[in-house]
CSV table of C-alpha atoms in Angstrom, one decimal:
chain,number,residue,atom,x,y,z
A,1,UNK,CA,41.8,-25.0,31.6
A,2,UNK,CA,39.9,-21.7,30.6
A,3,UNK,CA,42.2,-18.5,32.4
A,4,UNK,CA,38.8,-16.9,30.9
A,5,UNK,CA,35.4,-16.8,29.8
A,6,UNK,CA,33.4,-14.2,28.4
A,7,UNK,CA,29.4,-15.4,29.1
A,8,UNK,CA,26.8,-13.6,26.8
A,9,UNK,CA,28.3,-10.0,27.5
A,10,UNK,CA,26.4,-7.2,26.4
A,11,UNK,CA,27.5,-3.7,26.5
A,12,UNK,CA,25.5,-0.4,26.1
A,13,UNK,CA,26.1,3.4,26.0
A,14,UNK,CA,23.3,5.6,26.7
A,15,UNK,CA,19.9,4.8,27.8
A,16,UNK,CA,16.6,5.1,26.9
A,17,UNK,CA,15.9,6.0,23.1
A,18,UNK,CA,19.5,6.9,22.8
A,19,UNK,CA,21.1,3.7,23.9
A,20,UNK,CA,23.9,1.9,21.4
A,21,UNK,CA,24.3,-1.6,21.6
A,22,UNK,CA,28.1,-1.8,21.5
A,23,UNK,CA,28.6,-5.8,22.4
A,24,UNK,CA,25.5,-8.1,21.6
A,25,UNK,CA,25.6,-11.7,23.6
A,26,UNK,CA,29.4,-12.2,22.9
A,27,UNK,CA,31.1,-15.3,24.4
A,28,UNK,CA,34.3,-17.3,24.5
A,29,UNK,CA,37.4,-19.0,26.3
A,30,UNK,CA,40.6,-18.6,26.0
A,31,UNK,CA,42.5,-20.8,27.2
A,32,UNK,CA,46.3,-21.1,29.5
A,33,UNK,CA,49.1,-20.8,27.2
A,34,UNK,CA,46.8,-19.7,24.2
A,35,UNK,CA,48.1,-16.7,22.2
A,36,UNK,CA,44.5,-15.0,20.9
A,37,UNK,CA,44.3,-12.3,19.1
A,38,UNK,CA,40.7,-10.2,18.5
A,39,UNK,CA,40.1,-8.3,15.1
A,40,UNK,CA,37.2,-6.4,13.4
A,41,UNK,CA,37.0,-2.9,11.6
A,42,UNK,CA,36.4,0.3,13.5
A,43,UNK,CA,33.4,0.4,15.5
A,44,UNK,CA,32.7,-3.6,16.0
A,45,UNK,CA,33.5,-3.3,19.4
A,46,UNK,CA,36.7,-4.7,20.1
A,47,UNK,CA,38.5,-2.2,22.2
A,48,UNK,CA,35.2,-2.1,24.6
A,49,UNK,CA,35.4,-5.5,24.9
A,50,UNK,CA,39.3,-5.4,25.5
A,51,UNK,CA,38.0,-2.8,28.4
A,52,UNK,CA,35.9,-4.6,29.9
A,53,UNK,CA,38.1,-7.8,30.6
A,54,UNK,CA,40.7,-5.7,31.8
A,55,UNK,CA,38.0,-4.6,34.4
A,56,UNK,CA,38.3,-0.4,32.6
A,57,UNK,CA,34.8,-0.8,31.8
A,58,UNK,CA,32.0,-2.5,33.2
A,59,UNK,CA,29.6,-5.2,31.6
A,60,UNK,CA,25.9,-4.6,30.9
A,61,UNK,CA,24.7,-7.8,30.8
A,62,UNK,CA,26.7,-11.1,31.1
A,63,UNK,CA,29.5,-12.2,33.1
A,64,UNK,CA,33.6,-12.6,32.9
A,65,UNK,CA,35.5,-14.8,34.4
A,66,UNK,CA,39.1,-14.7,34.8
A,67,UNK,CA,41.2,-17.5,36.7
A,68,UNK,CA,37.4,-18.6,37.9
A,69,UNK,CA,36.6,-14.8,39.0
A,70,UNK,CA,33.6,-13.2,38.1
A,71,UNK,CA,35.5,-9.7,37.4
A,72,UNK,CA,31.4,-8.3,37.3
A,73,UNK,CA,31.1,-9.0,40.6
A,74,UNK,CA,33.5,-7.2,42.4
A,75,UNK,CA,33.9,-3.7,43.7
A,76,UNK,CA,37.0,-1.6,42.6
A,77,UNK,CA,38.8,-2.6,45.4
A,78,UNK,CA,39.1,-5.8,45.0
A,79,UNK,CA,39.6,-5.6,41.2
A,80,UNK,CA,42.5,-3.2,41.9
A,81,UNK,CA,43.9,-6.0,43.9
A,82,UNK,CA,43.3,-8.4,41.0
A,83,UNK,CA,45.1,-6.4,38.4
A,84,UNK,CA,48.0,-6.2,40.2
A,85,UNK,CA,47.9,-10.2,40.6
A,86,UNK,CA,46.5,-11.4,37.5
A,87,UNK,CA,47.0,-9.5,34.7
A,88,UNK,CA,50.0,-8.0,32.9
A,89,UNK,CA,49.4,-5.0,30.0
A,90,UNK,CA,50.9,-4.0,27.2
A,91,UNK,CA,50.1,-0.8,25.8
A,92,UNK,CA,51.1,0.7,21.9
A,93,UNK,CA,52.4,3.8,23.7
A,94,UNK,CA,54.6,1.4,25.9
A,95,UNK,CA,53.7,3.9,29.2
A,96,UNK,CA,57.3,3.4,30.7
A,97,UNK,CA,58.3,6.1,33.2
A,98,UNK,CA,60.7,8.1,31.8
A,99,UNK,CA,62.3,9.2,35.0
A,100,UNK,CA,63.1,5.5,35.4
A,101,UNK,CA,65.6,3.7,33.8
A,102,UNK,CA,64.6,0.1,31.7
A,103,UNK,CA,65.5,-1.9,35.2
A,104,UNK,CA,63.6,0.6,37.3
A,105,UNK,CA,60.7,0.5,35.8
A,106,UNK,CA,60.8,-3.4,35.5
A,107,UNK,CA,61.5,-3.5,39.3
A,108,UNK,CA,58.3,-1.1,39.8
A,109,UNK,CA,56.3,-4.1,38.7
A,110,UNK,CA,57.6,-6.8,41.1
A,111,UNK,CA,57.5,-4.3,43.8
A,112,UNK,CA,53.9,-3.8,43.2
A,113,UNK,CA,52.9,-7.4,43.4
A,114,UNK,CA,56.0,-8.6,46.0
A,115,UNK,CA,56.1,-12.0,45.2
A,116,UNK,CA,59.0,-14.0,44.1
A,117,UNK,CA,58.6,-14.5,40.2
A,118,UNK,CA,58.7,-17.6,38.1
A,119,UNK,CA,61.7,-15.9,35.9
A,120,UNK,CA,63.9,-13.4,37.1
A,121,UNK,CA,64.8,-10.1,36.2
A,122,UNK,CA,68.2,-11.1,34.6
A,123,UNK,CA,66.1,-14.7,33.1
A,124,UNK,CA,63.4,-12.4,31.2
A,125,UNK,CA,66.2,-9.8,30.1
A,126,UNK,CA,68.2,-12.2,28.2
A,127,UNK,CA,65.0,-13.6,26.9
A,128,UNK,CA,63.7,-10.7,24.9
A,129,UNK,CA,67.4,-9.7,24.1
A,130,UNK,CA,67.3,-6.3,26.5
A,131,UNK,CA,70.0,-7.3,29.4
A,132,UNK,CA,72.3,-4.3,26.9
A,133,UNK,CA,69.7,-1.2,28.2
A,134,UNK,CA,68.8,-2.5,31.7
A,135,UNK,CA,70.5,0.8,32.7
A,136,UNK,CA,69.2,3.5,30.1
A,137,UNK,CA,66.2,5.3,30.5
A,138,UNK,CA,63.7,5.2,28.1
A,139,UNK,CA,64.7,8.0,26.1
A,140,UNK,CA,68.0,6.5,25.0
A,141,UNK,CA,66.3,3.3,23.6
A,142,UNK,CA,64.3,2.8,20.3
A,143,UNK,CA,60.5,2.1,19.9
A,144,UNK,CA,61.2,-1.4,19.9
A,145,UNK,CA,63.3,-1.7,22.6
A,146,UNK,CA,61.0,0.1,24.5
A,147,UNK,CA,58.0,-2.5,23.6
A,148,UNK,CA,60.7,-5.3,24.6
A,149,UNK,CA,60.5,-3.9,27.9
A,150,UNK,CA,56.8,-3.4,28.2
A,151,UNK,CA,56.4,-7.0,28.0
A,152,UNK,CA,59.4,-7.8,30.8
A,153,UNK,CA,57.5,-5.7,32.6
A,154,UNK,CA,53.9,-7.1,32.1
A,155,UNK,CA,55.2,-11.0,32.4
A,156,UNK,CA,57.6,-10.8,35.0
A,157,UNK,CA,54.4,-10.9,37.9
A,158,UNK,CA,54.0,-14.5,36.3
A,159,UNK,CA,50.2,-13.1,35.4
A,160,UNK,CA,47.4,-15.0,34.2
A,161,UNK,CA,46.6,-13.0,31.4
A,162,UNK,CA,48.5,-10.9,29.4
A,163,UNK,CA,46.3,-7.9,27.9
A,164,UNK,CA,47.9,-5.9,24.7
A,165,UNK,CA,46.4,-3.5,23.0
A,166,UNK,CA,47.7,-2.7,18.9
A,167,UNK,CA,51.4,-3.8,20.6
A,168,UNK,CA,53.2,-3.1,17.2
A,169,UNK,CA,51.1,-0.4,16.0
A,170,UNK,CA,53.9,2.6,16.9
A,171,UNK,CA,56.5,0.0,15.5
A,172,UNK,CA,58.3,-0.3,11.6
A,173,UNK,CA,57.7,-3.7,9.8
A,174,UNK,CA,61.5,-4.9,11.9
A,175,UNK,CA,61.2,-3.9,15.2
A,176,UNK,CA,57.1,-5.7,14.7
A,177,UNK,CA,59.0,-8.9,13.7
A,178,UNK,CA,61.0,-8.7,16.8
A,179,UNK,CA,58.1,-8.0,19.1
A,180,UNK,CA,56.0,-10.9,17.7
A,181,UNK,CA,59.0,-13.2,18.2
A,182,UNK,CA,58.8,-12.2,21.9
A,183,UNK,CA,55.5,-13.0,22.1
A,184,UNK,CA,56.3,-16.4,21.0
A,185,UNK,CA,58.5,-16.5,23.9
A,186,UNK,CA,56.7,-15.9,26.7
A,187,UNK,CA,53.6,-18.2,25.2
A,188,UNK,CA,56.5,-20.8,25.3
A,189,UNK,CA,57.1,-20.1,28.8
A,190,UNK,CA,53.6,-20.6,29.8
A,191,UNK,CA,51.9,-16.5,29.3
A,192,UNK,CA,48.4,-16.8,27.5
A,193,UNK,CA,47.9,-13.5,25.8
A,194,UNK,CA,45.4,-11.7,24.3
A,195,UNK,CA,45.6,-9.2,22.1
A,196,UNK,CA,43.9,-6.4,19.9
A,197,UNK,CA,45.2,-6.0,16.5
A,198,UNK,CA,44.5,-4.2,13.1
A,199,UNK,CA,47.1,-5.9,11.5
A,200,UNK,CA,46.4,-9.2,9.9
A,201,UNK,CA,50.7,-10.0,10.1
A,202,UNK,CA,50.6,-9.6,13.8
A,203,UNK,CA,47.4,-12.4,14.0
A,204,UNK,CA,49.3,-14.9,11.9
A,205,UNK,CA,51.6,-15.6,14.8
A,206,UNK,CA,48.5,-16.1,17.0
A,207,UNK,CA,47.3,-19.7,17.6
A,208,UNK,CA,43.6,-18.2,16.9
A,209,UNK,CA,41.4,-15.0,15.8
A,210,UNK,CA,37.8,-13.6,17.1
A,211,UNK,CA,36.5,-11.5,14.3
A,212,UNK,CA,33.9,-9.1,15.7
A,213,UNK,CA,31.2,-7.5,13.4
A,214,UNK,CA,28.4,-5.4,14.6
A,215,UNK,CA,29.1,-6.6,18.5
A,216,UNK,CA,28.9,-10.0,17.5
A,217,UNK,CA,31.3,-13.0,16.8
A,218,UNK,CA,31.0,-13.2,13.5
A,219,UNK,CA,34.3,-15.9,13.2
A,220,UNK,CA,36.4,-18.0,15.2
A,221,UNK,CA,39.1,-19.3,13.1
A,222,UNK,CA,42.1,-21.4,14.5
A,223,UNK,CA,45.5,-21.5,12.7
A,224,UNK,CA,46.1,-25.7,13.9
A,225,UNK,CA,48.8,-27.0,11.9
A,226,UNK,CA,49.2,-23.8,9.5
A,227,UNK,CA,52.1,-22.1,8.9
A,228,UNK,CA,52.3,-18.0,9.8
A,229,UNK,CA,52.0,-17.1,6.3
A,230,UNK,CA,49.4,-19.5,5.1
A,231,UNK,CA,47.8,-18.2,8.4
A,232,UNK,CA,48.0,-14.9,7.2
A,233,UNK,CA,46.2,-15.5,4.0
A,234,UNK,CA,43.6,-16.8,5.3
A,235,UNK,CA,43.1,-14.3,7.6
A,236,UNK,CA,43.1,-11.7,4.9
A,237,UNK,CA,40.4,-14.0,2.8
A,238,UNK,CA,38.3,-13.5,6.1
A,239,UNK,CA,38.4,-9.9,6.6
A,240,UNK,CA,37.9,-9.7,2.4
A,241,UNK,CA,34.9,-11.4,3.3
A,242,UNK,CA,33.7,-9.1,6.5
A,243,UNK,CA,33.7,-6.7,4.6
A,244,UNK,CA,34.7,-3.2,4.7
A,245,UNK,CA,38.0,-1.4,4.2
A,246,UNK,CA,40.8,-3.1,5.5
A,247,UNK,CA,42.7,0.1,6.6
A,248,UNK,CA,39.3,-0.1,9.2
A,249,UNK,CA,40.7,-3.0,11.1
């Protein structure tokens, strides 16, 4: 089952003579319990498009579909309602509330939604290793500790999607590793995630990566029965081939 489609979404800024063509007829699925991640160098679009599902920006042409809900539909509203229900985000600042403390801002979430999650507080804690810091605030805990709770925080609503943007990209080469085996995790407990990444390391533990260029899907390249780091390789061969530096990505 497809949590989303992306149908032949174009995306422009400006009009008239000055109009840029940021997206060009781009379409996909992901599907539930996939772990995707999106890559391309600066300016192919990638962060618009990871906008745009996440209802931020609009679509100029196209549609997007998420849980069978055409997000271009809809008026703010009801896609402020939606958010709360279907998607969970992960952001590289982490935004936690510093006022909070880890539980606390945890809680915020299911208070938001007020449903009865799949996992519970003290279930998702032990899973990602933070049950230590419940009660410190953020301030007290290290970048990846903090990241560790961004994602209790995103996947304790149960959402369909989970959006994150460059996740590790505040993070040293350990506390990355540890992130990326959290993302494991939760994919093995049913989250499909998407995410926006630079960094060819953090796509190797992703079941499959777009590669924008220009607006465009230029690849779609699966890792099946690869291993992370013959993953990675090849994922490196492919943006040797895109072209441009790979600091751009």
């Amino acid at each position: 089952m497809s949590v989303l489609e992306v149908k032949n979404v174009d995306k422009y800024y400006g009009t008239g003579d000055i109009a840029i063509k940021v997206l060009d007829g781009v379409s996909f699925s992901v599907e539930q319990n996939e772990f995707t991640a999106i890559m391309g160098p600066s300016g192919s679009g990638k962060t618009t498009l990871l906008n745009m599902i996440s209802t931020i920006d609009t679509v100029s042409a196209g549609n997007i579909f998420i849980n069978g809900m055409d997000i271009t539909e809809e008026d703010e509203d009801v896609l402020s309602e939606f958010r709360g229900e279907n998607l969970g985000f992960i952001f590289q600042d982490f935004n936690l509330l510093d006022i909070l403390t880890v539980r606390e801002n945890i809680e915020l979430s299911l208070s938001i939604k007020g449903e009865k999650p799949i996992m519970t507080l003290e279930e998702i804690s032990k899973l990602l290793g933070i049950t230590e810091i419940l009660d410190k605030y953020p301030k007290h805990i290290s970048g990846g500790e903090k990241q560790r709770c961004a994602f209790a925080r995103a996947f304790i609503n149960s959402p369909k999607l989970i959006l994150a943007d460059e996740p590790t990209g505040s993070l040293d080469s350990n506390a990355s590793r540890t992130i990326l085996k959290s993302m494991e995790l939760l994919k093995e407990k049913g989250a499909t995630i998407l995410v926006v990444t630079h960094d060819a390391f953090v796509s190797a533990w992703c079941d499959r990566v777009l590669f924008l260029r220009d607006g465009k899907i230029w690849k779609d390249l699966y890792k099946s029965e690869k291993t992370n780091r013959e993953f990675y390789n090849k994922i490196v061969e492919t943006m040797s081939v895109l072209g441009g530096d790979i600091n751009d990505f």
